[in-house]
Short mmCIF file of C-alpha atoms in Angstrom, two decimals:
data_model
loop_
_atom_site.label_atom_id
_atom_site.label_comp_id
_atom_site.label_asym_id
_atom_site.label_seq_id
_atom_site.Cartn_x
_atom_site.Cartn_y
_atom_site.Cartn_z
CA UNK A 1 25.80 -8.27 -13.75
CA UNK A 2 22.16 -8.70 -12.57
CA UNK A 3 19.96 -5.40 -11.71
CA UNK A 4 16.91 -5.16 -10.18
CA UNK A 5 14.66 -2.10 -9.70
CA UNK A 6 12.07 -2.74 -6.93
CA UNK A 7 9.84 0.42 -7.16
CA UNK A 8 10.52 1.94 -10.86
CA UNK A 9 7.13 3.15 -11.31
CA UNK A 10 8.17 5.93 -8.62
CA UNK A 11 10.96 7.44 -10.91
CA UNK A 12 9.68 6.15 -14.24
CA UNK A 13 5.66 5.26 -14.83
CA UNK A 14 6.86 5.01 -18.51
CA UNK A 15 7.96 8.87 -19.97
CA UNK A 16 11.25 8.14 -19.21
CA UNK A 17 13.88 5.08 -20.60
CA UNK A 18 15.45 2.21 -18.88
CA UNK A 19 18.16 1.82 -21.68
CA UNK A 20 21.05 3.28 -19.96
CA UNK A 21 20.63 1.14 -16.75
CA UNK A 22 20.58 -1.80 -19.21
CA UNK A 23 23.57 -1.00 -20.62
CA UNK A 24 25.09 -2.90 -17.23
CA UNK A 25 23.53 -5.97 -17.35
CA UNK A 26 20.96 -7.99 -16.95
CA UNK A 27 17.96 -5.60 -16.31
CA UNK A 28 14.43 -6.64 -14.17
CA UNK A 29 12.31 -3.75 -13.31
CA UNK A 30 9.30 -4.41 -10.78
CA UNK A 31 6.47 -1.54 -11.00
CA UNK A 32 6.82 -1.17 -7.08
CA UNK A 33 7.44 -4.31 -4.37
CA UNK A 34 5.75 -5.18 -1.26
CA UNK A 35 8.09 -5.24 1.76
CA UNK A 36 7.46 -9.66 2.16
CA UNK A 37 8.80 -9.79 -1.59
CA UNK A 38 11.95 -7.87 -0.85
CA UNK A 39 14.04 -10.97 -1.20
CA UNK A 40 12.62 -12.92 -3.44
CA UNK A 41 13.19 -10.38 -6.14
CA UNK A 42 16.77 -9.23 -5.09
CA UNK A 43 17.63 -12.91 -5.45
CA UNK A 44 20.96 -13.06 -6.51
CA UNK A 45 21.25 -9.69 -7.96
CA UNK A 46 24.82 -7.93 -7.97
CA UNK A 47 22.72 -4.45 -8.07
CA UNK A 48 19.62 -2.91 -6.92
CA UNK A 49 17.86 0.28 -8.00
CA UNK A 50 15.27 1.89 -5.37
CA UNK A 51 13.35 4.66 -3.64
CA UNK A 52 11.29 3.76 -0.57
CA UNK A 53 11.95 0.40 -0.03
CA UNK A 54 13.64 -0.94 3.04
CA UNK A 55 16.38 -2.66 3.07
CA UNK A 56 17.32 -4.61 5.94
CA UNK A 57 19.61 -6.79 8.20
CA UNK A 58 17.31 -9.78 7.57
CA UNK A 59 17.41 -8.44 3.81
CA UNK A 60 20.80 -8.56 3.72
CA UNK A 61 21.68 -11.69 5.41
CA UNK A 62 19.81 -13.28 2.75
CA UNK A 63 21.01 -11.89 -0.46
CA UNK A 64 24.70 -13.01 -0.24
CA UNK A 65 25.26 -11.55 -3.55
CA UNK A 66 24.12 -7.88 -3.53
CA UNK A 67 26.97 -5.65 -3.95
CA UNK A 68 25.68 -2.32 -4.53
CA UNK A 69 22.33 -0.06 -3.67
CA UNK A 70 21.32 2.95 -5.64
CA UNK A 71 18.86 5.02 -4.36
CA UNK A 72 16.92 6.82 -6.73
CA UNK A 73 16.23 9.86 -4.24
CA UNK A 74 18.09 11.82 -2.05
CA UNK A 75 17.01 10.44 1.39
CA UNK A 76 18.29 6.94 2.36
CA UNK A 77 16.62 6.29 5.90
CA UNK A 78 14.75 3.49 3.95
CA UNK A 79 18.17 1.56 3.95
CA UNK A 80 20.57 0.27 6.98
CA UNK A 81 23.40 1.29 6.57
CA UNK A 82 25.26 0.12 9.51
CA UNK A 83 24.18 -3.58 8.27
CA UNK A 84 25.01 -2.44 4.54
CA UNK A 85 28.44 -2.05 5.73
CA UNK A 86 29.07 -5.06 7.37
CA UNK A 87 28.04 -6.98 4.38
CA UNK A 88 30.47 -4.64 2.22
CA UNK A 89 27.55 -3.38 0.19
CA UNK A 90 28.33 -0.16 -1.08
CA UNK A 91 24.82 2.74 -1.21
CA UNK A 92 24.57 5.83 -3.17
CA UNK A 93 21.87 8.47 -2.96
CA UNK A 94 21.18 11.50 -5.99
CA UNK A 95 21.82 14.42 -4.43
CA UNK A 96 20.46 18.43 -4.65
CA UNK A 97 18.73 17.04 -8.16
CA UNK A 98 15.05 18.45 -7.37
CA UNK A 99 16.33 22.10 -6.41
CA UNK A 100 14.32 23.57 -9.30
CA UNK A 101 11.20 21.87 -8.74
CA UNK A 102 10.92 21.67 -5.31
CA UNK A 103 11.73 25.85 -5.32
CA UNK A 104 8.89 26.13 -7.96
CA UNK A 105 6.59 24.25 -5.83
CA UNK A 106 7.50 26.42 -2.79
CA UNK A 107 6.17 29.19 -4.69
CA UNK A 108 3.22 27.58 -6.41
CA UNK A 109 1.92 27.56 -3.02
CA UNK A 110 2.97 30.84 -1.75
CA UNK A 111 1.27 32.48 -4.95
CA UNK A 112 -1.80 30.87 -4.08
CA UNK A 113 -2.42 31.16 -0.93
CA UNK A 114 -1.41 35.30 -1.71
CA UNK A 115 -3.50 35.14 -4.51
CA UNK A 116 -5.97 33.10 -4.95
CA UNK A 117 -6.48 31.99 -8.46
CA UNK A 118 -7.75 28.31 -7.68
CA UNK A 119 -10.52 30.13 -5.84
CA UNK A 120 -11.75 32.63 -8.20
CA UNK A 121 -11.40 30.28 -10.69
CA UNK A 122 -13.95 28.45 -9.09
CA UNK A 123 -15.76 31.21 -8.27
CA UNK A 124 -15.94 32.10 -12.12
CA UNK A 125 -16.83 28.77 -13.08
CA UNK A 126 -19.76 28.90 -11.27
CA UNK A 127 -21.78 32.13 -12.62
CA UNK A 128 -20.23 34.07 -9.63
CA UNK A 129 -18.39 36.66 -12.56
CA UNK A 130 -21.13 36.49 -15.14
CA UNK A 131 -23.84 37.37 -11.85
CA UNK A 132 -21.55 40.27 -10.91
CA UNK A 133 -22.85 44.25 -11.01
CA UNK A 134 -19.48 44.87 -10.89
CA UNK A 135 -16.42 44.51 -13.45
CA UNK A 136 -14.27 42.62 -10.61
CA UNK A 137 -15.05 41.04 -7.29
CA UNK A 138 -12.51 38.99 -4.47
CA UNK A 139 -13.43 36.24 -2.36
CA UNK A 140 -10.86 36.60 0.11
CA UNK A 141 -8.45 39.47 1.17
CA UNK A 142 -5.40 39.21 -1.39
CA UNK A 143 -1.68 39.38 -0.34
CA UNK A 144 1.38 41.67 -2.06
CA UNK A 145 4.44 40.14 -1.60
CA UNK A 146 6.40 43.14 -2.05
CA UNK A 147 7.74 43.84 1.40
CA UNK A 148 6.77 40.37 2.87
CA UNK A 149 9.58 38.45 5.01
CA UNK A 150 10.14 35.14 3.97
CA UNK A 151 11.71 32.87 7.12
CA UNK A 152 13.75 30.02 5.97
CA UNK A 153 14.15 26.95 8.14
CA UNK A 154 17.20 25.30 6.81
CA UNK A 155 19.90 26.63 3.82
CA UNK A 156 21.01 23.77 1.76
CA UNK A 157 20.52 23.68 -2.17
CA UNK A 158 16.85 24.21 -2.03
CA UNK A 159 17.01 26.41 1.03
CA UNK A 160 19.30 29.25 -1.71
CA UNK A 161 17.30 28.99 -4.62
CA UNK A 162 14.27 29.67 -2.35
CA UNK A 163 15.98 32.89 -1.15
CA UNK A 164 16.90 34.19 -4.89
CA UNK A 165 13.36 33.59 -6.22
CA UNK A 166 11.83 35.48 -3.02
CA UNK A 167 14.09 38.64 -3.57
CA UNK A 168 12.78 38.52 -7.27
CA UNK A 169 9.00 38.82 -5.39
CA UNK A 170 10.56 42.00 -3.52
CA UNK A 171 10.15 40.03 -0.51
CA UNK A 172 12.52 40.24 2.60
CA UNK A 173 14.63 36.89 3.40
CA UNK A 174 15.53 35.91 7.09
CA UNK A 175 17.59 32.51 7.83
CA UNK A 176 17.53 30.15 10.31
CA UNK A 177 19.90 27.31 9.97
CA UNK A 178 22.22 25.17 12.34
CA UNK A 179 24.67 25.33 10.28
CA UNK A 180 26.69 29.01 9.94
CA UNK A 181 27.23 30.28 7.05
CA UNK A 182 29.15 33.51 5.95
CA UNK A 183 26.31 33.84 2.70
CA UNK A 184 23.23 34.12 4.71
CA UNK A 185 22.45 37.81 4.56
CA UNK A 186 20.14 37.76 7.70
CA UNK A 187 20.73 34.68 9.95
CA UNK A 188 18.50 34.50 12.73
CA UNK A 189 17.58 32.18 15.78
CA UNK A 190 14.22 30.12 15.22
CA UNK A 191 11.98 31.98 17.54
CA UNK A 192 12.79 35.17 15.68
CA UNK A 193 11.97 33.61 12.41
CA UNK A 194 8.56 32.37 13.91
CA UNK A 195 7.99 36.05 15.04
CA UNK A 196 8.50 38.00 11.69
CA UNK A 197 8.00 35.71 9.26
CA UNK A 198 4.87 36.22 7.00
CA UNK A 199 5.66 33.05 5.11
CA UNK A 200 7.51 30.45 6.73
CA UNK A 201 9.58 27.31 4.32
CA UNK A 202 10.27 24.33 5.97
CA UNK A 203 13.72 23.03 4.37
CA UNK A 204 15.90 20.90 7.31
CA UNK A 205 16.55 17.48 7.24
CA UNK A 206 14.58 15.23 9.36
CA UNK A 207 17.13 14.54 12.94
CA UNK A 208 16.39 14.26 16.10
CA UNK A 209 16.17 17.67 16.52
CA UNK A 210 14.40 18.90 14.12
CA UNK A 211 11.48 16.17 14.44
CA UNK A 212 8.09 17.87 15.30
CA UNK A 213 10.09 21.38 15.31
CA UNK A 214 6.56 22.66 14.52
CA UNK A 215 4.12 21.83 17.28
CA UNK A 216 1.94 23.00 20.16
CA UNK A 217 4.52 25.61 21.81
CA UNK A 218 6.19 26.43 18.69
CA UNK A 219 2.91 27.10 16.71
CA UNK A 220 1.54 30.46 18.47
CA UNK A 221 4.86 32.08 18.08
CA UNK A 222 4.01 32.36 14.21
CA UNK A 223 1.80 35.67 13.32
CA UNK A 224 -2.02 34.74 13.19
CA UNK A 225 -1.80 36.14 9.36
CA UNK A 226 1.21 33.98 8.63
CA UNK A 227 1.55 30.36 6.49
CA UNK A 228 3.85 27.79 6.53
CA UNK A 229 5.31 25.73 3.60
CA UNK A 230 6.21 22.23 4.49
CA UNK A 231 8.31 20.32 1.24
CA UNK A 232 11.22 18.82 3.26
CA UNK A 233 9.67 15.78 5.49
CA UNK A 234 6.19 15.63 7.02
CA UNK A 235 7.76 14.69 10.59
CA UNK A 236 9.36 17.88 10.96
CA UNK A 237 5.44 18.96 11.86
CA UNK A 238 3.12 17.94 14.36
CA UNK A 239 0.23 17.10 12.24
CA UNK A 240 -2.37 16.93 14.93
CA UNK A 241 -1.27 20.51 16.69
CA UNK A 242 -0.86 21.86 13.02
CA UNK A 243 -4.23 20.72 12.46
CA UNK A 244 -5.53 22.15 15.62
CA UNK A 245 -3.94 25.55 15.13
CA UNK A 246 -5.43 25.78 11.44
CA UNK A 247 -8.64 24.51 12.70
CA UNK A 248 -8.94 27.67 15.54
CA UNK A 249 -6.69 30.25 13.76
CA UNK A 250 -4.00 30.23 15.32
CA UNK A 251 -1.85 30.48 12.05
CA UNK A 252 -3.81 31.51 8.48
CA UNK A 253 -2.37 28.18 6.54
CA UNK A 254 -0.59 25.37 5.81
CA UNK A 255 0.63 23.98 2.11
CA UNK A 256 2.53 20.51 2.14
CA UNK A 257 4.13 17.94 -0.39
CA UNK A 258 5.00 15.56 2.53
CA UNK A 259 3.39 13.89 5.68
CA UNK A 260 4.32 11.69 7.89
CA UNK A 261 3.22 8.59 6.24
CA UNK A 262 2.95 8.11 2.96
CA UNK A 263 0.83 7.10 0.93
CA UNK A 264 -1.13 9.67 3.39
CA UNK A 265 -3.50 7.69 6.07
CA UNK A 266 -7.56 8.74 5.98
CA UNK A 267 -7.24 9.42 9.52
CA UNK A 268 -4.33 12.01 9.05
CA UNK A 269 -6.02 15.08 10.68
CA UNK A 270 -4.15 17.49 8.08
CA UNK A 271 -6.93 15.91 5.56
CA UNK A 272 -9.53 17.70 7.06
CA UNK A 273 -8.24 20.60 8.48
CA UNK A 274 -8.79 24.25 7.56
CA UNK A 275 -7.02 26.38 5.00
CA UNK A 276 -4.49 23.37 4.26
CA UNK A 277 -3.19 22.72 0.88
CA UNK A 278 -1.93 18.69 0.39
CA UNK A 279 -0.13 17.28 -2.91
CA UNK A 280 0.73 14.11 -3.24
CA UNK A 281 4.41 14.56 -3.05
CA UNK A 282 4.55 15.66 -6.59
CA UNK A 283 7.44 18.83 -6.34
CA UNK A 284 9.96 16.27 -7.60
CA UNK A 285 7.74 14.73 -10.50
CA UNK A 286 8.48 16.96 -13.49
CA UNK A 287 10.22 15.04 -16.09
CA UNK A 288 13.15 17.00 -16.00
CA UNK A 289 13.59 16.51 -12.84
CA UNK A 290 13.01 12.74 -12.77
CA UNK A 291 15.23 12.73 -15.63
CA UNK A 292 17.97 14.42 -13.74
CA UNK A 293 17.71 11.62 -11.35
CA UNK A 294 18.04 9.23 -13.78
CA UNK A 295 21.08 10.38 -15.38
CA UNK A 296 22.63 10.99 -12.03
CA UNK A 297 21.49 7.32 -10.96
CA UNK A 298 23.07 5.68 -13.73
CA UNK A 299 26.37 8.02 -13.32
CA UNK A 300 26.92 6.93 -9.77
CA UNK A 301 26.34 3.47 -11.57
CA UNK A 302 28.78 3.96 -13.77
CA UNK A 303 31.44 5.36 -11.53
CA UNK A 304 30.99 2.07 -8.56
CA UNK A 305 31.22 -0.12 -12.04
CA UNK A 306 34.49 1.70 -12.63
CA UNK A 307 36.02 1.43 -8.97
CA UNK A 308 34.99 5.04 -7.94
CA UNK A 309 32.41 5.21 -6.98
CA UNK A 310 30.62 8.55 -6.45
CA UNK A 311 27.61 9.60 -4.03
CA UNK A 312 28.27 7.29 -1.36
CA UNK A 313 26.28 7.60 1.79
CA UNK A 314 27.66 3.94 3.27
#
């Protein structure tokens, strides 16, 4: 059988091992693959391993002997799947893997922007400390999260552990989700969630209805003194209100690991907006988490080689 992985270097830059997907056959890895040398690399490869690259009709139509697509992530819009079906080309996707790290990251930023330490760090770095008449100082007004309410946008996986970590903080959990469910200790509708929340998480999947859920009406329902947490998709925000209602205070911050295109554009106005906090889609990155994926990639691997197949999203 002939593999190919288009964009390893995503999932693997090199701290993690190829050997198990070898085990399968014949094994070319590409770093990452422009979207003109899609085809030429598929060739005729049985199997192909990848994260953000899209796969076609015309892709399709001319790789006669593709029979299978693992995605190494847990969103598959890259890939037709209507098309995928017609040429009997089974697709899998890794499911609920990152819950861990994309929960810590949640938190990473919630603890900074409540209190501060990248700031005063700085601050100390600079003589600010060693200049002080005093034994302490603050920059900024700091937050308690004790007592806080936490507004969830969306309860799958990562949606929970979100909720378990923020009762550990003392902090009060409301719901919002289109999807009932008899666990969610206090469900509410989303304007009621934009009301009380002092920390809003983003956690939906990206639909038509939930696409720019964030925007120019939606936006001065949120407290002035509230932030919002963005680590599902970057379209479920509008980037250029978001930026605007950062920019004249209209909510106290914004922390993201997505945008709407990535790599991010320089003319993305989120870049240069007040009290916004950007990484580079990195909440998934640790290498327990990549190696999670992994393992789970080659197991849905291993179950399509074996007739059943596990995972499948065609």
């Amino acid at each position: 059988m002939k593999i190919t992985i288009l964009d390893g270097n995503a999932l693997n830059p090199g701290d993690l091992s190829w050997a198990p997907v070898e085990k399968f056959g014949d094994l070319t890895v590409y770093p990452r693959t422009a979207q003109e040398d899609v085809v030429s690399r598929i060739g005729d490869s049985d199997v192909i391993l990848l994260n953000k690259i899209n796969i076609t009709e015309e892709v399709l139509s001319k790789c006669p002997n593709l029979k299978y697509i693992g995605v190494q992530a847990t969103g598959y819009n890259v890939i037709d799947l209507e098309a995928c079906r017609k040429h009997n080309v089974t697709v899998t996707n890794v499911p609920s893997y990152s819950t861990a790290g994309v929960a810590q990251m949640v938190f990473a930023y919630i603890t900074e922007f409540a209190s501060r330490p990248a700031l005063h760090n700085e601050s100390v770095k600079k003589g600010d400390w060693v200049k002080c008449p005093d034994f302490c100082y603050w920059k900024t007004p700091l937050i308690e999260l004790e007592g806080k309410t936490l507004g969830i946008y969306g309860y799958g996986s990562i949606g929970r552990r979100v909720a378990q970590i923020a009762k550990a903080f003392g902090m009060k959990v409301i719901v919002c989700t289109r999807t009932p469910k008899t666990d969610i200790e206090n469900p509410v509708d989303f304007s009621t969630l934009l009301n009380e929340s002092d920390f809003i998480t983003l956690h939906a999947p990206l639909t038509d209805k939930t696409r720019e859920v964030i925007n120019k009406t939606t936006l001065p329902l949120m407290k002035k003194s509230a932030y919002l947490i963005n680590t599902a998709r970057g379209l479920l925000v509008n980037e250029k209100d978001l930026a605007e209602a950062l920019n004249n205070g209209t909510i106290a911050g914004y922390a993201a690991d997505v945008v709407s295109e990535e790599p991010m554009k320089d003319d993305n106005p989120l870049l240069t907006a007040k009290n916004s906090i950007i990484t580079p889609h990195i909440a998934w990155a640790a290498v327990e988490t990549r190696q999670r994926l992994l393992d789970i990639v080659v197991e849905n691997l291993k179950c399509w080689t074996d007739g059943k197949p596990q995972n499948v999203v065609s």
